[in-house]
Amino acid sequence: MTTVTIILTLCILHQVRGQTPQQVKGLVDILMTNYDKRIRPVADQSLPVILDVSLNLISIIGTDEVNEKLETSGYLTIQWEDSLLTWDPSANDEVYRIFLPQNDIWKPDIVLGNGFKKFEEFGGSFYYVEIQSFGNVYWKPFQVFETNCAFDTTYFPYDKEVCEIVFVVWSYTVLEVEIRKSAEGIDLMEYKESGVWEITHTDVQVSKESIESRVVFSIHIKRKPLYYILNIILPILLLGLLTILVFVLPADSGEKMSYAMTVFLSFAVFLTIVNTILPVSSETTPLLSIYLLLQMTMGVLVLFLTALQIRLHQRDESIPMCKGFKVMVRLVKILRCSRSCGSTKPPKVCPSPEKGEEYKDSPETEEGRSLEQVEWKDVSSAIDFLAFWGFLVLYLSLTAYLFVTIIFHS
C-alpha cells in the first residue's frame, strides 16, 4: 500500500513524459519533408552559415622528423545553426533533440588543410549528428590526423616543437560558410599522455585567408629526454672517456694500439646504432650529431698520436733527437713539478766521477744535463702526459658547451 501511495504521489507532483518511436519518427518525417541537404540551411541565402569548430585531442600517435609529419588522433566538434530543422518541443511530445545520420542533412565540407593524405570526408555513414529543437547542430567526426610539421631538432633531445593542424572550408567561400569562433579551442579532457612528447600549451586562431575560412590549432610540444639520456648520451660520454684513457697505458705493455683501435671501433658501431634514432633533417642539424662528429675526430687523432708515440718509443737511441722533443720533455717535467724545476728538497749529494769526492748538483747543472740526456722513451712518456690532459680538457670543454647550450635553450 505504501509503495502504491509513493508512485501516485510522484505521478501527481511530476508529470512524466516519454516519447514513443512513432512520435519521434513523425517529427523526423515532418522535418525532412521538403528538406534538401544541397541547400545551405539559412533562411536568407545572402548570409553565411556560422561555424564553431573545436578540436578534442585524444593522443599523439607519433612523429616522423624525416618526412616532417605529426600523427594525432581526435575528433572535431563542429556546431552550426540549421534554420530548416527547428520545431516546438511542446507541440511535439516534449522532444528536445533528435539524432540523424550525418549524410541525411547539410554539413560543411571541412577538410584537413595541411594533411599528407588526399582530401577525405570526415566521419562516415555510421556517424550521427545531434540536432536540438532550436536548430543547433552538433557534429563530432573522429579521425587520425596526419599533418605537416616542420621540426627543429637543433637541441635534440631537449627540442620544443610547434605543430599546426589546419582545417579549411573547401568549396564555400567565406561569404557562404564562415568559421567565426572556436569556443573550446583544443580540448585535452580526453587526452592520453604520450611517452615521448609533452604538451606545454595550445593555441587556436581563426583566420580568413583570401576567400577561404580556416581555423588553425597550434600544439606546443616538448620532447621527454630521459630515454635518450640513458640510451644515447651517457654511453657516448663514457666512450669518450675510454678513448682518452689510452694515454694512461704504458707503451711497453703492447696493448696500447689494440686498446685504442677497439675503443674507436666500439664508438663507430655505437654511432651506427645511434644514427637510426637521431632525427634526420636537411634543414637543421642536432648539436648532438655535431658533438658525435667531433668525438669521432678526437678518436682519429688519438689513433694517430698513439701510433706516433709507439713509433718514437721503439726508436733506437742512436738516432739524433731534435731540440723540439727535448723542450717538450723539459716542459712536461716542469708541469710534473719534478726535482729539476725548483723542488724544495735539498740537493742530492753524489760522488764525483772524476775526483771521487762528493759534490752537490745545482739546478743549472741538472737543467743543462736534462736536455742532453733525454731518451726516446722520455719523449713517448711526455706525449702521453700532454695528450691525456689536452684531450681531457678538450673533451670537458665540448661536453660543457653542448649541455650548457641545450639546457639554457630548454
mmCIF file of N, CA and C in Angstrom, residues 116-181:
data_model
loop_
_atom_site.group_PDB
_atom_site.id
_atom_site.type_symbol
_atom_site.label_atom_id
_atom_site.label_comp_id
_atom_site.label_asym_id
_atom_site.label_seq_id
_atom_site.Cartn_x
_atom_site.Cartn_y
_atom_site.Cartn_z
ATOM 1 N N PHE A 116 48.686 14.940 -45.090
ATOM 2 C CA PHE A 116 49.510 14.160 -46.000
ATOM 3 C C PHE A 116 48.670 13.388 -47.002
ATOM 4 N N LYS A 117 47.530 12.941 -46.569
ATOM 5 C CA LYS A 117 46.700 12.130 -47.422
ATOM 6 C C LYS A 117 45.835 13.007 -48.322
ATOM 7 N N LYS A 118 45.134 12.355 -49.245
ATOM 8 C CA LYS A 118 44.189 13.074 -50.093
ATOM 9 C C LYS A 118 43.011 13.544 -49.254
ATOM 10 N N PHE A 119 42.291 14.519 -49.764
ATOM 11 C CA PHE A 119 41.134 15.033 -49.055
ATOM 12 C C PHE A 119 40.099 13.929 -48.876
ATOM 13 N N GLU A 120 39.668 13.764 -47.643
ATOM 14 C CA GLU A 120 38.665 12.758 -47.343
ATOM 15 C C GLU A 120 37.537 13.391 -46.547
ATOM 16 N N GLU A 121 36.348 12.820 -46.710
ATOM 17 C CA GLU A 121 35.210 13.304 -45.947
ATOM 18 C C GLU A 121 35.350 12.878 -44.494
ATOM 19 N N PHE A 122 35.099 13.798 -43.587
ATOM 20 C CA PHE A 122 35.142 13.466 -42.173
ATOM 21 C C PHE A 122 33.963 12.570 -41.821
ATOM 22 N N GLY A 123 34.184 11.732 -40.816
ATOM 23 C CA GLY A 123 33.105 10.880 -40.364
ATOM 24 C C GLY A 123 32.835 9.742 -41.323
ATOM 25 N N GLY A 124 31.558 9.362 -41.432
ATOM 26 C CA GLY A 124 31.151 8.270 -42.306
ATOM 27 C C GLY A 124 29.651 8.078 -42.213
ATOM 28 N N SER A 125 29.156 7.119 -42.962
ATOM 29 C CA SER A 125 27.712 6.893 -42.988
ATOM 30 C C SER A 125 27.174 6.431 -41.643
ATOM 31 N N PHE A 126 28.034 5.891 -40.768
ATOM 32 C CA PHE A 126 27.578 5.398 -39.471
ATOM 33 C C PHE A 126 27.620 6.484 -38.384
ATOM 34 N N TYR A 127 28.091 7.701 -38.735
ATOM 35 C CA TYR A 127 28.124 8.798 -37.777
ATOM 36 C C TYR A 127 26.766 9.490 -37.737
ATOM 37 N N TYR A 128 26.392 9.907 -36.537
ATOM 38 C CA TYR A 128 25.142 10.641 -36.363
ATOM 39 C C TYR A 128 25.438 12.054 -35.875
ATOM 40 N N VAL A 129 24.549 12.965 -36.215
ATOM 41 C CA VAL A 129 24.643 14.331 -35.724
ATOM 42 C C VAL A 129 23.501 14.582 -34.757
ATOM 43 N N GLU A 130 23.781 15.436 -33.779
ATOM 44 C CA GLU A 130 22.755 15.803 -32.799
ATOM 45 C C GLU A 130 22.095 17.109 -33.231
ATOM 46 N N ILE A 131 20.768 17.107 -33.272
ATOM 47 C CA ILE A 131 20.012 18.291 -33.680
ATOM 48 C C ILE A 131 19.093 18.691 -32.524
ATOM 49 N N GLN A 132 19.200 19.923 -32.068
ATOM 50 C CA GLN A 132 18.356 20.430 -30.990
ATOM 51 C C GLN A 132 17.172 21.192 -31.564
ATOM 52 N N SER A 133 16.182 21.389 -30.718
ATOM 53 C CA SER A 133 14.905 21.921 -31.198
ATOM 54 C C SER A 133 15.020 23.325 -31.781
ATOM 55 N N PHE A 134 15.963 24.110 -31.318
ATOM 56 C CA PHE A 134 16.094 25.475 -31.846
ATOM 57 C C PHE A 134 17.049 25.556 -33.031
ATOM 58 N N GLY A 135 17.444 24.387 -33.585
ATOM 59 C CA GLY A 135 18.198 24.355 -34.825
ATOM 60 C C GLY A 135 19.682 24.163 -34.680
ATOM 61 N N ASN A 136 20.201 24.080 -33.471
ATOM 62 C CA ASN A 136 21.631 23.858 -33.290
ATOM 63 C C ASN A 136 21.998 22.426 -33.669
ATOM 64 N N VAL A 137 23.052 22.307 -34.499
ATOM 65 C CA VAL A 137 23.511 21.004 -34.961
ATOM 66 C C VAL A 137 24.923 20.780 -34.435
ATOM 67 N N TYR A 138 25.156 19.576 -33.862
ATOM 68 C CA TYR A 138 26.468 19.204 -33.349
ATOM 69 C C TYR A 138 26.958 17.972 -34.099
ATOM 70 N N TRP A 139 28.121 18.129 -34.697
ATOM 71 C CA TRP A 139 28.726 17.041 -35.494
ATOM 72 C C TRP A 139 30.109 16.764 -34.916
ATOM 73 N N LYS A 140 30.403 15.492 -34.598
ATOM 74 C CA LYS A 140 31.664 15.130 -33.952
ATOM 75 C C LYS A 140 32.353 13.992 -34.713
ATOM 76 N N PRO A 141 32.966 14.308 -35.843
ATOM 77 C CA PRO A 141 33.665 13.259 -36.602
ATOM 78 C C PRO A 141 35.039 12.957 -36.003
ATOM 79 N N PHE A 142 35.319 11.681 -35.810
ATOM 80 C CA PHE A 142 36.616 11.225 -35.277
ATOM 81 C C PHE A 142 37.528 10.846 -36.438
ATOM 82 N N GLN A 143 38.841 11.125 -36.268
ATOM 83 C CA GLN A 143 39.781 10.791 -37.348
ATOM 84 C C GLN A 143 41.211 10.790 -36.809
ATOM 85 N N VAL A 144 42.079 10.060 -37.507
ATOM 86 C CA VAL A 144 43.529 10.130 -37.270
ATOM 87 C C VAL A 144 44.084 11.165 -38.235
ATOM 88 N N PHE A 145 44.689 12.211 -37.682
ATOM 89 C CA PHE A 145 45.175 13.327 -38.496
ATOM 90 C C PHE A 145 46.668 13.176 -38.736
ATOM 91 N N GLU A 146 47.065 13.134 -40.001
ATOM 92 C CA GLU A 146 48.480 13.135 -40.388
ATOM 93 C C GLU A 146 48.774 14.483 -41.034
ATOM 94 N N THR A 147 49.513 15.322 -40.326
ATOM 95 C CA THR A 147 49.714 16.699 -40.760
ATOM 96 C C THR A 147 51.196 17.015 -40.901
ATOM 97 N N ASN A 148 51.464 18.031 -41.714
ATOM 98 C CA ASN A 148 52.834 18.522 -41.856
ATOM 99 C C ASN A 148 53.255 19.271 -40.597
ATOM 100 N N CYS A 149 54.505 19.076 -40.205
ATOM 101 C CA CYS A 149 55.050 19.801 -39.052
ATOM 102 C C CYS A 149 56.555 19.941 -39.250
ATOM 103 N N ALA A 150 57.036 21.155 -39.328
ATOM 104 C CA ALA A 150 58.465 21.412 -39.508
ATOM 105 C C ALA A 150 59.173 21.286 -38.160
ATOM 106 N N PHE A 151 60.011 20.262 -38.032
ATOM 107 C CA PHE A 151 60.704 20.001 -36.770
ATOM 108 C C PHE A 151 62.064 20.699 -36.762
ATOM 109 N N ASP A 152 62.351 21.369 -35.659
ATOM 110 C CA ASP A 152 63.663 21.975 -35.441
ATOM 111 C C ASP A 152 64.383 21.137 -34.391
ATOM 112 N N THR A 153 65.270 20.257 -34.845
ATOM 113 C CA THR A 153 65.927 19.294 -33.953
ATOM 114 C C THR A 153 67.311 19.758 -33.507
ATOM 115 N N THR A 154 67.568 21.050 -33.555
ATOM 116 C CA THR A 154 68.895 21.559 -33.197
ATOM 117 C C THR A 154 69.271 21.165 -31.778
ATOM 118 N N TYR A 155 68.304 21.226 -30.860
ATOM 119 C CA TYR A 155 68.601 20.980 -29.449
ATOM 120 C C TYR A 155 68.094 19.609 -28.988
ATOM 121 N N PHE A 156 68.011 18.671 -29.914
ATOM 122 C CA PHE A 156 67.621 17.307 -29.568
ATOM 123 C C PHE A 156 68.548 16.758 -28.490
ATOM 124 N N PRO A 157 68.040 16.069 -27.421
ATOM 125 C CA PRO A 157 66.651 15.671 -27.194
ATOM 126 C C PRO A 157 65.872 16.635 -26.309
ATOM 127 N N TYR A 158 66.286 17.875 -26.226
ATOM 128 C CA TYR A 158 65.561 18.879 -25.446
ATOM 129 C C TYR A 158 64.825 19.843 -26.367
ATOM 130 N N ASP A 159 64.436 19.375 -27.544
ATOM 131 C CA ASP A 159 63.822 20.263 -28.513
ATOM 132 C C ASP A 159 62.349 20.505 -28.197
ATOM 133 N N LYS A 160 61.897 21.675 -28.597
ATOM 134 C CA LYS A 160 60.495 22.065 -28.469
ATOM 135 C C LYS A 160 59.954 22.362 -29.869
ATOM 136 N N GLU A 161 58.790 21.849 -30.148
ATOM 137 C CA GLU A 161 58.215 21.989 -31.481
ATOM 138 C C GLU A 161 56.845 22.636 -31.401
ATOM 139 N N VAL A 162 56.476 23.291 -32.484
ATOM 140 C CA VAL A 162 55.139 23.864 -32.626
ATOM 141 C C VAL A 162 54.534 23.277 -33.897
ATOM 142 N N CYS A 163 53.509 22.475 -33.736
ATOM 143 C CA CYS A 163 52.852 21.821 -34.872
ATOM 144 C C CYS A 163 51.434 22.357 -35.017
ATOM 145 N N GLU A 164 51.033 22.515 -36.249
ATOM 146 C CA GLU A 164 49.708 23.069 -36.533
ATOM 147 C C GLU A 164 48.831 22.024 -37.209
ATOM 148 N N ILE A 165 47.557 22.057 -36.846
ATOM 149 C CA ILE A 165 46.527 21.260 -37.513
ATOM 150 C C ILE A 165 45.518 22.252 -38.074
ATOM 151 N N VAL A 166 45.430 22.313 -39.395
ATOM 152 C CA VAL A 166 44.651 23.341 -40.080
ATOM 153 C C VAL A 166 43.423 22.706 -40.721
ATOM 154 N N PHE A 167 42.276 23.332 -40.495
ATOM 155 C CA PHE A 167 41.035 22.890 -41.120
ATOM 156 C C PHE A 167 40.480 24.041 -41.959
ATOM 157 N N VAL A 168 40.057 23.688 -43.186
ATOM 158 C CA VAL A 168 39.636 24.693 -44.155
ATOM 159 C C VAL A 168 38.260 24.311 -44.704
ATOM 160 N N VAL A 169 37.407 25.314 -44.881
ATOM 161 C CA VAL A 169 36.163 25.117 -45.629
ATOM 162 C C VAL A 169 36.534 25.143 -47.101
ATOM 163 N N TRP A 170 36.363 24.012 -47.793
ATOM 164 C CA TRP A 170 36.966 23.843 -49.091
ATOM 165 C C TRP A 170 36.156 24.480 -50.232
ATOM 166 N N SER A 171 34.906 24.130 -50.355
ATOM 167 C CA SER A 171 34.122 24.556 -51.526
ATOM 168 C C SER A 171 33.538 25.954 -51.367
ATOM 169 N N TYR A 172 33.023 26.222 -50.196
ATOM 170 C CA TYR A 172 32.356 27.503 -49.977
ATOM 171 C C TYR A 172 33.366 28.596 -49.678
ATOM 172 N N THR A 173 33.022 29.803 -50.099
ATOM 173 C CA THR A 173 33.833 30.962 -49.724
ATOM 174 C C THR A 173 33.395 31.454 -48.356
ATOM 175 N N VAL A 174 34.134 32.420 -47.842
ATOM 176 C CA VAL A 174 33.816 32.961 -46.533
ATOM 177 C C VAL A 174 32.467 33.680 -46.539
ATOM 178 N N LEU A 175 31.963 33.992 -47.731
ATOM 179 C CA LEU A 175 30.652 34.646 -47.834
ATOM 180 C C LEU A 175 29.512 33.652 -47.654
ATOM 181 N N GLU A 176 29.772 32.360 -47.880
ATOM 182 C CA GLU A 176 28.728 31.352 -47.703
ATOM 183 C C GLU A 176 28.856 30.595 -46.376
ATOM 184 N N VAL A 177 30.075 30.204 -46.038
ATOM 185 C CA VAL A 177 30.322 29.471 -44.792
ATOM 186 C C VAL A 177 31.535 30.089 -44.111
ATOM 187 N N GLU A 178 31.374 30.466 -42.870
ATOM 188 C CA GLU A 178 32.452 31.154 -42.153
ATOM 189 C C GLU A 178 32.693 30.507 -40.801
ATOM 190 N N ILE A 179 33.957 30.152 -40.551
ATOM 191 C CA ILE A 179 34.348 29.706 -39.206
ATOM 192 C C ILE A 179 34.617 30.964 -38.391
ATOM 193 N N ARG A 180 33.716 31.260 -37.506
ATOM 194 C CA ARG A 180 33.811 32.528 -36.788
ATOM 195 C C ARG A 180 34.476 32.383 -35.424
ATOM 196 N N LYS A 181 34.401 31.204 -34.812
ATOM 197 C CA LYS A 181 34.978 31.056 -33.473
ATOM 198 C C LYS A 181 35.309 29.588 -33.214
#
